[in-house]
Amino acid sequence: MKLKPICFIAARGGSKGVPGKNLRIVGGQPLISHTIRKALKSNIFSHVIVSTEDKKIAKVAKLSGADVPFLRPKYLATDNATTIAVILHAIKKLELLNY
């Protein structure tokens, strides 16, 4: 059996450059929905996972077809949080959830 990779989308709610950018409507749908739908349509991934601390982003992500199996801790949603720390957190959580 050939395993497919997991698509990981990090979507922080507290963007300062463009506030609320992940939920901004672009072409009739939230920006994050475009990313999720393209990933799903590619048929490359076994799962499309969104890591966020924001409940509104989580809701939109789920409605767009992504898995949001956990909410990211607030300390990993700051300007100082590194992408590596966010990814390592997600890997640990996904392993615990048997992804």
N, CA, C and O atoms as a DFTB+ gen file, in Angstrom:
396 C
 N C O
     1  1       0.841      -1.182       0.000
     2  2       0.000       0.000       0.000
     3  2       0.889       1.249       0.000
     4  3       1.774       1.393       0.843
     5  1       0.642       2.133      -0.943
     6  2       1.404       3.372      -1.037
     7  2       0.733       4.440      -0.172
     8  3      -0.460       4.711      -0.306
     9  1       1.518       5.032       0.706
    10  2       0.997       6.080       1.573
    11  2       1.054       7.437       0.876
    12  3       1.993       7.736       0.138
    13  1       0.045       8.235       1.122
    14  2       0.022       9.593       0.584
    15  2       0.475      10.564       1.667
    16  3       0.276      10.305       2.854
    17  1       1.076      11.667       1.274
    18  2       1.476      12.671       2.265
    19  2       0.259      13.405       2.831
    20  3      -0.831      13.376       2.261
    21  1       0.478      14.049       3.950
    22  2      -0.542      14.904       4.566
    23  2      -0.233      16.351       4.194
    24  3       0.914      16.789       4.280
    25  1      -1.244      17.077       3.787
    26  2      -1.094      18.513       3.529
    27  2      -1.311      19.247       4.846
    28  3      -2.311      19.029       5.529
    29  1      -0.371      20.113       5.195
    30  2      -0.441      20.870       6.441
    31  2      -0.558      22.349       6.120
    32  3       0.302      22.916       5.447
    33  1      -1.618      22.966       6.602
    34  2      -1.849      24.390       6.394
    35  2      -1.876      25.076       7.759
    36  3      -2.736      24.788       8.592
    37  1      -0.937      25.975       7.975
    38  2      -0.893      26.753       9.208
    39  2      -1.631      28.066       8.969
    40  3      -1.265      28.835       8.080
    41  1      -2.662      28.320       9.756
    42  2      -3.502      29.501       9.539
    43  2      -3.735      30.220      10.861
    44  3      -4.658      29.891      11.607
    45  1      -2.898      31.189      11.137
    46  2      -2.997      31.956      12.380
    47  2      -4.074      33.022      12.241
    48  3      -4.207      33.652      11.192
    49  1      -4.828      33.214      13.294
    50  2      -5.887      34.219      13.267
    51  2      -5.403      35.635      13.496
    52  3      -6.088      36.588      13.124
    53  1      -4.234      35.794      14.102
    54  2      -3.786      37.126      14.512
    55  2      -2.841      37.825      13.562
    56  3      -1.906      38.488      14.010
    57  1      -3.053      37.701      12.276
    58  2      -2.174      38.383      11.319
    59  2      -2.221      39.888      11.535
    60  3      -3.294      40.473      11.689
    61  1      -1.053      40.502      11.544
    62  2      -0.998      41.954      11.720
    63  2      -0.836      42.677      10.391
    64  3      -1.297      43.809      10.243
    65  1      -0.187      42.038       9.426
    66  2       0.024      42.660       8.118
    67  2      -1.294      42.890       7.393
    68  3      -1.558      43.979       6.883
    69  1      -2.115      41.849       7.357
    70  2      -3.452      41.920       6.758
    71  2      -4.398      41.256       7.762
    72  3      -4.619      40.047       7.697
    73  1      -4.950      42.030       8.675
    74  2      -5.817      41.451       9.708
    75  2      -6.962      40.619       9.120
    76  3      -7.656      41.046       8.197
    77  1      -7.135      39.425       9.680
    78  2      -8.222      38.551       9.233
    79  2      -8.044      37.982       7.849
    80  3      -9.021      37.572       7.223
    81  1      -6.804      37.944       7.347
    82  2      -6.582      37.573       5.940
    83  2      -7.121      36.191       5.578
    84  3      -7.626      36.014       4.470
    85  1      -7.033      35.215       6.463
    86  2      -7.498      33.877       6.129
    87  2      -9.000      33.798       5.907
    88  3      -9.484      32.902       5.216
    89  1      -9.736      34.733       6.491
    90  2     -11.196      34.749       6.342
    91  2     -11.681      35.810       5.362
    92  3     -12.881      35.918       5.113
    93  1     -10.765      36.592       4.806
    94  2     -11.155      37.612       3.818
    95  2     -11.750      36.941       2.586
    96  3     -11.263      35.908       2.125
    97  1     -12.792      37.538       2.075
    98  2     -13.470      36.979       0.907
    99  2     -12.710      37.371      -0.361
   100  3     -12.470      38.547      -0.634
   101  1     -12.342      36.345      -1.119
   102  2     -11.645      36.523      -2.394
   103  2     -12.366      35.632      -3.401
   104  3     -12.449      34.418      -3.211
   105  1     -12.882      36.224      -4.459
   106  2     -13.586      35.425      -5.460
   107  2     -14.797      34.707      -4.888
   108  3     -15.126      33.602      -5.318
   109  1     -15.463      35.331      -3.918
   110  2     -16.700      34.779      -3.377
   111  2     -16.540      33.794      -2.236
   112  3     -17.538      33.268      -1.742
   113  1     -15.307      33.524      -1.800
   114  2     -15.110      32.595      -0.681
   115  2     -13.905      33.020       0.151
   116  3     -13.042      33.754      -0.331
   117  1     -13.844      32.561       1.398
   118  2     -12.706      32.922       2.250
   119  2     -11.383      32.447       1.632
   120  3     -11.325      31.394       0.996
   121  1     -10.348      33.224       1.826
   122  2      -9.035      32.919       1.259
   123  2      -8.579      31.504       1.595
   124  3      -8.081      30.795       0.720
   125  1      -8.741      31.085       2.841
   126  2      -8.280      29.756       3.226
   127  2      -9.026      28.654       2.481
   128  3      -8.474      27.578       2.249
   129  1     -10.267      28.914       2.109
   130  2     -11.047      27.914       1.367
   131  2     -10.428      27.604       0.010
   132  3     -10.469      26.461      -0.446
   133  1      -9.861      28.609      -0.634
   134  2      -9.192      28.383      -1.924
   135  2      -8.044      27.390      -1.764
   136  3      -7.903      26.457      -2.555
   137  1      -7.228      27.600      -0.736
   138  2      -6.074      26.732      -0.489
   139  2      -6.529      25.307      -0.197
   140  3      -5.988      24.350      -0.751
   141  1      -7.511      25.171       0.664
   142  2      -8.009      23.851       1.047
   143  2      -8.597      23.128      -0.159
   144  3      -8.291      21.959      -0.390
   145  1      -9.418      23.798      -0.913
   146  2     -10.076      23.147      -2.056
   147  2      -9.075      22.730      -3.133
   148  3      -9.233      21.679      -3.754
   149  1      -8.050      23.546      -3.352
   150  2      -7.001      23.161      -4.319
   151  2      -6.249      21.927      -3.840
   152  3      -5.958      21.025      -4.625
   153  1      -5.937      21.891      -2.549
   154  2      -5.233      20.735      -1.987
   155  2      -6.087      19.472      -2.108
   156  3      -5.579      18.415      -2.484
   157  1      -7.371      19.575      -1.792
   158  2      -8.265      18.425      -1.897
   159  2      -8.416      17.967      -3.345
   160  3      -8.391      16.770      -3.633
   161  1      -8.572      18.918      -4.237
   162  2      -8.766      18.603      -5.653
   163  2      -7.544      17.924      -6.275
   164  3      -7.675      17.188      -7.253
   165  1      -6.368      18.168      -5.715
   166  2      -5.144      17.593      -6.265
   167  2      -5.095      16.073      -6.127
   168  3      -4.400      15.403      -6.891
   169  1      -5.822      15.531      -5.167
   170  2      -5.808      14.091      -4.873
   171  2      -4.414      13.575      -4.526
   172  3      -4.149      12.378      -4.640
   173  1      -3.542      14.452      -4.111
   174  2      -2.181      14.071      -3.726
   175  2      -2.144      13.631      -2.265
   176  3      -1.337      12.779      -1.894
   177  1      -3.008      14.201      -1.440
   178  2      -2.890      14.066       0.009
   179  2      -3.913      13.101       0.601
   180  3      -5.041      12.987       0.122
   181  1      -3.484      12.410       1.657
   182  2      -4.422      11.554       2.386
   183  2      -5.346      12.399       3.261
   184  3      -6.509      12.052       3.465
   185  1      -4.820      13.504       3.774
   186  2      -5.586      14.431       4.607
   187  2      -5.102      15.850       4.351
   188  3      -3.933      16.082       4.041
   189  1      -6.021      16.787       4.488
   190  2      -5.671      18.200       4.475
   191  2      -5.962      18.698       5.891
   192  3      -7.114      18.771       6.320
   193  1      -4.887      19.038       6.602
   194  2      -4.967      19.418       8.011
   195  2      -4.731      20.922       8.148
   196  3      -3.787      21.464       7.573
   197  1      -5.591      21.586       8.910
   198  2      -5.389      22.999       9.213
   199  2      -5.055      23.115      10.695
   200  3      -5.762      22.586      11.552
   201  1      -3.963      23.821      10.976
   202  2      -3.564      24.128      12.349
   203  2      -3.844      25.602      12.588
   204  3      -3.277      26.469      11.923
   205  1      -4.716      25.875      13.537
   206  2      -5.077      27.250      13.867
   207  2      -5.472      27.338      15.339
   208  3      -5.852      26.342      15.954
   209  1      -5.378      28.525      15.883
   210  2      -5.869      28.779      17.232
   211  2      -7.235      29.454      17.190
   212  3      -7.878      29.642      18.223
   213  1      -7.670      29.814      15.990
   214  2      -8.866      30.624      15.786
   215  2     -10.082      29.744      15.464
   216  3     -10.074      28.997      14.486
   217  1     -11.117      29.841      16.291
   218  2     -12.306      29.002      16.111
   219  2     -13.054      29.306      14.815
   220  3     -13.632      28.404      14.208
   221  1     -13.048      30.576      14.384
   222  2     -13.722      30.932      13.127
   223  2     -12.990      30.326      11.930
   224  3     -13.625      29.815      11.007
   225  1     -11.659      30.382      11.946
   226  2     -10.872      29.763      10.869
   227  2     -11.110      28.261      10.873
   228  3     -11.269      27.654       9.814
   229  1     -11.135      27.654      12.061
   230  2     -11.373      26.212      12.166
   231  2     -12.722      25.839      11.549
   232  3     -12.826      24.846      10.829
   233  1     -13.735      26.625      11.828
   234  2     -15.078      26.342      11.293
   235  2     -15.094      26.427       9.766
   236  3     -15.631      25.547       9.093
   237  1     -14.501      27.491       9.230
   238  2     -14.453      27.658       7.772
   239  2     -13.629      26.538       7.136
   240  3     -13.990      26.019       6.080
   241  1     -12.533      26.174       7.776
   242  2     -11.680      25.100       7.258
   243  2     -12.452      23.788       7.181
   244  3     -12.369      23.076       6.181
   245  1     -13.198      23.468       8.226
   246  2     -13.994      22.238       8.233
   247  2     -15.071      22.272       7.153
   248  3     -15.291      21.285       6.451
   249  1     -15.742      23.421       7.028
   250  2     -16.775      23.557       5.996
   251  2     -16.193      23.439       4.583
   252  3     -16.898      23.080       3.640
   253  1     -14.909      23.745       4.452
   254  2     -14.232      23.666       3.151
   255  2     -13.666      22.275       2.879
   256  3     -13.130      22.022       1.800
   257  1     -13.782      21.373       3.855
   258  2     -13.361      19.996       3.648
   259  2     -12.076      19.576       4.334
   260  3     -11.645      18.434       4.178
   261  1     -11.452      20.474       5.090
   262  2     -10.212      20.140       5.790
   263  2     -10.511      19.488       7.131
   264  3     -11.606      19.622       7.677
   265  1      -9.517      18.782       7.648
   266  2      -9.576      18.271       9.017
   267  2      -8.963      19.326       9.933
   268  3      -7.932      19.919       9.614
   269  1      -9.607      19.550      11.065
   270  2      -9.055      20.416      12.109
   271  2      -9.160      19.599      13.400
   272  3     -10.049      19.833      14.219
   273  1      -8.247      18.641      13.575
   274  2      -8.370      17.704      14.693
   275  2      -7.990      18.276      16.059
   276  3      -8.198      17.627      17.084
   277  1      -7.437      19.480      16.074
   278  2      -7.056      20.131      17.321
   279  2      -6.934      21.622      17.066
   280  3      -6.749      22.051      15.928
   281  1      -7.039      22.414      18.131
   282  2      -6.740      23.842      18.039
   283  2      -5.325      24.050      18.552
   284  3      -4.917      23.469      19.558
   285  1      -4.597      24.881      17.848
   286  2      -3.221      25.184      18.221
   287  2      -3.202      26.020      19.505
   288  3      -4.040      26.906      19.672
   289  1      -2.256      25.749      20.415
   290  2      -2.160      26.565      21.628
   291  2      -1.824      28.023      21.293
   292  3      -1.148      28.312      20.306
   293  1      -2.305      28.909      22.125
   294  2      -2.089      30.355      21.898
   295  2      -0.607      30.720      21.801
   296  3      -0.245      31.612      21.034
   297  1       0.260      30.040      22.571
   298  2       1.685      30.382      22.531
   299  2       2.325      30.063      21.179
   300  3       3.409      30.560      20.874
   301  1       1.655      29.229      20.361
   302  2       2.149      28.944      19.014
   303  2       1.426      29.772      17.953
   304  3       1.501      29.475      16.760
   305  1       0.731      30.805      18.400
   306  2       0.011      31.684      17.469
   307  2       0.419      33.136      17.674
   308  3      -0.372      34.054      17.460
   309  1       1.661      33.329      18.091
   310  2       2.170      34.673      18.323
   311  2       3.135      35.067      17.205
   312  3       3.513      34.242      16.373
   313  1       3.520      36.326      17.202
   314  2       4.508      36.795      16.230
   315  2       5.854      36.096      16.412
   316  3       6.629      35.979      15.464
   317  1       6.127      35.635      17.627
   318  2       7.413      35.010      17.925
   319  2       7.436      33.503      17.694
   320  3       8.510      32.902      17.708
   321  1       6.301      32.891      17.487
   322  2       6.240      31.445      17.264
   323  2       6.858      31.122      15.900
   324  3       6.585      31.793      14.905
   325  1       7.687      30.091      15.876
   326  2       8.322      29.712      14.611
   327  2       7.484      28.677      13.871
   328  3       6.713      27.931      14.476
   329  1       7.646      28.647      12.574
   330  2       6.957      27.650      11.753
   331  2       7.365      26.247      12.168
   332  3       6.534      25.339      12.208
   333  1       8.643      26.068      12.475
   334  2       9.135      24.755      12.903
   335  2       8.409      24.300      14.172
   336  3       7.997      23.144      14.265
   337  1       8.251      25.191      15.140
   338  2       7.559      24.843      16.384
   339  2       6.108      24.452      16.114
   340  3       5.585      23.521      16.726
   341  1       5.465      25.165      15.198
   342  2       4.072      24.871      14.839
   343  2       3.982      23.498      14.170
   344  3       3.081      22.717      14.474
   345  1       4.902      23.210      13.273
   346  2       4.899      21.919      12.573
   347  2       5.190      20.770      13.545
   348  3       4.524      19.736      13.499
   349  1       6.176      20.947      14.418
   350  2       6.497      19.894      15.384
   351  2       5.317      19.623      16.322
   352  3       5.033      18.470      16.648
   353  1       4.640      20.675      16.749
   354  2       3.443      20.503      17.573
   355  2       2.401      19.684      16.821
   356  3       1.817      18.754      17.377
   357  1       2.170      20.028      15.565
   358  2       1.163      19.325      14.763
   359  2       1.534      17.855      14.575
   360  3       0.671      16.982      14.675
   361  1       2.797      17.577      14.306
   362  2       3.228      16.189      14.121
   363  2       2.949      15.380      15.391
   364  3       2.430      14.266      15.319
   365  1       3.290      15.936      16.539
   366  2       3.042      15.232      17.804
   367  2       1.552      14.980      18.018
   368  3       1.151      13.882      18.403
   369  1       0.746      15.992      17.768
   370  2      -0.705      15.843      17.939
   371  2      -1.268      14.810      16.962
   372  3      -2.088      13.974      17.341
   373  1      -0.826      14.871      15.711
   374  2      -1.336      13.939      14.704
   375  2      -0.919      12.503      15.016
   376  3      -1.687      11.569      14.786
   377  1       0.285      12.328      15.533
   378  2       0.717      10.982      15.938
   379  2      -0.181      10.453      17.064
   380  3      -0.585       9.290      17.038
   381  1      -0.489      11.292      18.040
   382  2      -1.379      10.879      19.144
   383  2      -2.771      10.530      18.648
   384  3      -3.458       9.697      19.239
   385  1      -3.182      11.166      17.565
   386  2      -4.521      10.934      16.998
   387  2      -4.525       9.862      15.914
   388  3      -5.536       9.646      15.246
   389  1      -3.377       9.187      15.742
   390  2      -3.240       8.082      14.773
   391  2      -3.422       8.484      13.307
   392  3      -3.973       7.716      12.518
   393  1      -2.970       9.664      12.948
   394  2      -3.018      10.053      11.532
   395  2      -1.884       9.388      10.807
   396  3      -1.730       9.574       9.600
